[in-house]
């Protein structure tokens, strides 16, 4: 309903402006004919031209005022909606920018955390490798010490066995010599000979063992 009223007013306003222009043109023509009749054409023509210009300015002012009155609300609403749309777009852009910046910050934080985890993993791996190397070194040293102790024990056992065997051999030789001395009742020369043989056999036995 309001739009129909505005259109009607706008039509009437345009009609009034057109009528004013037509009236101004008619007045100019009438003045021109009267002046030709009385012989004062120049003065009447100038006055008609001034009236025509005045009517044109009045019509323009009325038309501009009417258009402004009729279009101020639609234009105001249009520019208001346009401004609201622009503000909404700017707000959405700001929010999108903030969201993208937040996502970028989160990614940077994750990358920083990942780099820290990688550094910690490298340190832990190096520490574990060092500890494993130390354990292997200690185990190797302990195994070598055990092998050395076993070799020493075997050597000691072999030496003790050789000493025992030598003692037994010496004892047997002494018994044999004593038995031989008793049986033969040798003189001093014979005893010295037997003792020399005993010592020679004893030395030969030591050399063999």
Short mmCIF file of C-alpha atoms in Angstrom, two decimals:
data_model
loop_
_atom_site.label_atom_id
_atom_site.label_comp_id
_atom_site.label_asym_id
_atom_site.label_seq_id
_atom_site.Cartn_x
_atom_site.Cartn_y
_atom_site.Cartn_z
CA UNK A 1 0.00 0.00 0.00
CA UNK A 2 2.79 2.42 0.91
CA UNK A 3 4.58 1.64 -2.33
CA UNK A 4 1.43 2.42 -4.32
CA UNK A 5 1.03 5.75 -2.53
CA UNK A 6 4.64 6.63 -3.19
CA UNK A 7 4.31 5.75 -6.85
CA UNK A 8 1.15 7.88 -7.13
CA UNK A 9 2.85 10.84 -5.47
CA UNK A 10 5.86 10.45 -7.71
CA UNK A 11 3.59 10.35 -10.79
CA UNK A 12 1.73 13.48 -9.66
CA UNK A 13 4.99 15.25 -8.98
CA UNK A 14 6.35 14.40 -12.40
CA UNK A 15 3.06 15.51 -13.98
CA UNK A 16 3.20 18.82 -12.13
CA UNK A 17 6.75 19.37 -13.29
CA UNK A 18 5.79 18.63 -16.87
CA UNK A 19 2.79 20.95 -16.65
CA UNK A 20 5.01 23.67 -15.24
CA UNK A 21 7.41 23.26 -18.12
CA UNK A 22 4.56 23.31 -20.63
CA UNK A 23 3.07 26.42 -18.99
CA UNK A 24 6.41 28.15 -19.10
CA UNK A 25 6.75 27.35 -22.78
CA UNK A 26 3.18 28.61 -23.47
CA UNK A 27 3.82 31.80 -21.54
CA UNK A 28 6.92 32.39 -23.54
CA UNK A 29 5.06 31.89 -26.82
CA UNK A 30 2.15 34.12 -25.77
CA UNK A 31 4.51 36.86 -24.70
CA UNK A 32 6.33 36.58 -27.98
CA UNK A 33 3.05 36.95 -30.02
CA UNK A 34 1.87 39.96 -27.97
CA UNK A 35 5.17 41.68 -28.35
CA UNK A 36 5.09 41.26 -32.11
CA UNK A 37 1.71 42.95 -32.11
CA UNK A 38 2.85 46.00 -30.15
CA UNK A 39 6.32 46.08 -31.72
CA UNK A 40 8.41 45.39 -28.48
CA UNK A 41 9.72 41.90 -29.36
CA UNK A 42 13.14 42.21 -27.76
CA UNK A 43 11.91 43.14 -24.26
CA UNK A 44 9.19 40.50 -24.15
CA UNK A 45 11.55 37.79 -25.36
CA UNK A 46 14.04 38.52 -22.57
CA UNK A 47 11.32 38.49 -19.92
CA UNK A 48 9.90 35.19 -21.26
CA UNK A 49 13.34 33.61 -21.18
CA UNK A 50 13.81 34.60 -17.53
CA UNK A 51 10.42 33.13 -16.58
CA UNK A 52 11.23 29.91 -18.43
CA UNK A 53 14.55 29.54 -16.57
CA UNK A 54 12.87 30.22 -13.23
CA UNK A 55 10.18 27.62 -13.89
CA UNK A 56 12.82 25.07 -14.85
CA UNK A 57 14.70 25.60 -11.58
CA UNK A 58 11.47 25.40 -9.60
CA UNK A 59 10.51 22.16 -11.38
CA UNK A 60 13.98 20.72 -10.79
CA UNK A 61 13.82 21.61 -7.10
CA UNK A 62 10.38 20.07 -6.75
CA UNK A 63 11.44 16.94 -8.61
CA UNK A 64 14.63 16.55 -6.58
CA UNK A 65 12.76 17.15 -3.31
CA UNK A 66 10.05 14.68 -4.25
CA UNK A 67 12.54 12.05 -5.29
CA UNK A 68 14.49 12.57 -2.10
CA UNK A 69 11.32 12.31 -0.01
CA UNK A 70 10.14 9.18 -1.79
CA UNK A 71 13.50 7.44 -2.02
CA UNK A 72 15.09 8.36 1.28
CA UNK A 73 13.67 5.38 3.17
CA UNK A 74 14.37 2.78 0.44
CA UNK A 75 17.83 4.21 -0.11
CA UNK A 76 18.40 4.39 3.64
CA UNK A 77 17.27 0.80 4.01
CA UNK A 78 19.43 -0.25 1.05
CA UNK A 79 22.53 1.49 2.33
CA UNK A 80 21.80 0.24 5.84
CA UNK A 81 21.52 -3.32 4.61
CA UNK A 82 24.62 -2.82 2.50
CA UNK A 83 26.53 -1.46 5.50
CA UNK A 84 25.29 -4.32 7.66
CA UNK A 85 26.35 -6.81 4.98
CA UNK A 86 29.78 -5.20 4.76
CA UNK A 87 30.12 -5.21 8.55
CA UNK A 88 29.00 -8.83 8.63
CA UNK A 89 31.53 -9.73 5.94
CA UNK A 90 34.28 -7.92 7.82
CA UNK A 91 33.31 -9.66 11.06
CA UNK A 92 33.25 -13.05 9.35
CA UNK A 93 36.63 -12.28 7.77
CA UNK A 94 38.02 -11.28 11.16
CA UNK A 95 36.70 -14.47 12.74
CA UNK A 96 38.09 -16.57 9.90
CA UNK A 97 41.45 -14.83 10.28
CA UNK A 98 41.45 -15.45 14.02
CA UNK A 99 40.50 -19.10 13.45
CA UNK A 100 43.27 -19.56 10.88
CA UNK A 101 45.77 -17.88 13.19
CA UNK A 102 44.67 -20.16 16.03
CA UNK A 103 45.04 -23.21 13.80
CA UNK A 104 48.47 -22.02 12.68
CA UNK A 105 49.48 -21.50 16.31
CA UNK A 106 48.25 -25.00 17.17
CA UNK A 107 50.25 -26.48 14.29
CA UNK A 108 53.36 -24.55 15.35
CA UNK A 109 52.90 -25.77 18.93
CA UNK A 110 52.55 -29.36 17.71
CA UNK A 111 55.67 -29.01 15.57
CA UNK A 112 57.58 -27.53 18.51
CA UNK A 113 56.37 -30.34 20.76
CA UNK A 114 57.28 -32.90 18.10
CA UNK A 115 60.79 -31.46 17.80
CA UNK A 116 61.17 -31.63 21.58
CA UNK A 117 59.99 -35.26 21.57
CA UNK A 118 62.47 -36.10 18.79
CA UNK A 119 65.29 -34.46 20.75
CA UNK A 120 64.29 -36.35 23.91
CA UNK A 121 64.10 -39.60 21.94
CA UNK A 122 67.61 -39.04 20.55
CA UNK A 123 68.96 -38.32 24.02
CA UNK A 124 67.23 -41.40 25.45
CA UNK A 125 68.52 -43.58 22.60
CA UNK A 126 72.07 -42.28 23.05
CA UNK A 127 71.84 -42.84 26.80
CA UNK A 128 70.52 -46.38 26.35
CA UNK A 129 73.23 -47.17 23.80
CA UNK A 130 75.87 -45.92 26.22
CA UNK A 131 74.42 -47.97 29.04
CA UNK A 132 74.23 -51.07 26.83
CA UNK A 133 77.84 -50.56 25.73
CA UNK A 134 78.91 -50.27 29.36
CA UNK A 135 76.98 -53.42 30.28
CA UNK A 136 78.60 -55.33 27.42
CA UNK A 137 82.04 -54.07 28.44
CA UNK A 138 81.48 -55.11 32.03
CA UNK A 139 80.09 -58.50 30.96
CA UNK A 140 83.09 -59.06 28.67
CA UNK A 141 85.49 -58.06 31.43
CA UNK A 142 83.74 -60.37 33.89
CA UNK A 143 83.81 -63.25 31.40
CA UNK A 144 87.49 -62.66 30.70
CA UNK A 145 88.19 -62.57 34.44
CA UNK A 146 86.28 -65.83 34.88
CA UNK A 147 88.27 -67.45 32.07
CA UNK A 148 91.52 -66.18 33.59
CA UNK A 149 90.54 -67.48 37.00
CA UNK A 150 89.64 -70.85 35.48
CA UNK A 151 92.98 -71.00 33.67
CA UNK A 152 94.81 -70.09 36.85
CA UNK A 153 92.85 -72.70 38.76
CA UNK A 154 93.68 -75.33 36.15
CA UNK A 155 97.35 -74.33 36.23
CA UNK A 156 97.38 -74.48 40.03
CA UNK A 157 95.70 -77.88 39.95
CA UNK A 158 98.16 -79.15 37.35
CA UNK A 159 101.11 -77.79 39.35
CA UNK A 160 99.84 -79.39 42.54
CA UNK A 161 99.30 -82.68 40.73
CA UNK A 162 102.83 -82.51 39.30
CA UNK A 163 104.28 -81.73 42.70
CA UNK A 164 102.34 -84.60 44.25
CA UNK A 165 103.45 -86.95 41.51
CA UNK A 166 107.05 -85.79 41.97
CA UNK A 167 106.85 -86.37 45.69
CA UNK A 168 105.43 -89.84 45.15
CA UNK A 169 108.12 -90.61 42.62
CA UNK A 170 110.82 -89.32 44.95
CA UNK A 171 109.41 -91.39 47.76
CA UNK A 172 109.39 -94.50 45.62
CA UNK A 173 112.97 -93.92 44.59
CA UNK A 174 114.02 -93.39 48.19
CA UNK A 175 112.32 -96.61 49.24
CA UNK A 176 113.90 -98.49 46.38
CA UNK A 177 117.31 -97.08 47.27
CA UNK A 178 116.91 -98.01 50.89
CA UNK A 179 115.85 -101.48 49.97
CA UNK A 180 118.78 -101.79 47.64
CA UNK A 181 121.19 -100.59 50.32
CA UNK A 182 119.82 -102.99 52.81
CA UNK A 183 119.99 -105.92 50.43
CA UNK A 184 123.44 -105.37 49.16
CA UNK A 185 125.09 -103.85 52.24
CA UNK A 186 127.36 -102.02 49.99
CA UNK A 187 130.57 -100.29 50.89
CA UNK A 188 131.04 -96.56 50.69
CA UNK A 189 131.90 -96.61 47.02
CA UNK A 190 128.82 -98.63 46.19
CA UNK A 191 126.61 -96.36 48.28
CA UNK A 192 127.99 -93.28 46.57
CA UNK A 193 127.30 -94.89 43.23
CA UNK A 194 123.73 -95.74 44.22
CA UNK A 195 123.16 -92.24 45.61
CA UNK A 196 124.47 -90.76 42.36
CA UNK A 197 122.16 -93.00 40.37
CA UNK A 198 119.27 -91.96 42.61
CA UNK A 199 120.01 -88.29 42.13
CA UNK A 200 120.35 -88.78 38.37
CA UNK A 201 117.01 -90.58 38.20
CA UNK A 202 115.44 -87.90 40.40
CA UNK A 203 116.74 -85.15 38.11
CA UNK A 204 115.51 -87.05 35.07
CA UNK A 205 112.09 -87.37 36.67
CA UNK A 206 111.91 -83.63 37.36
CA UNK A 207 112.87 -82.89 33.78
CA UNK A 208 110.10 -85.14 32.46
CA UNK A 209 107.45 -83.50 34.70
#
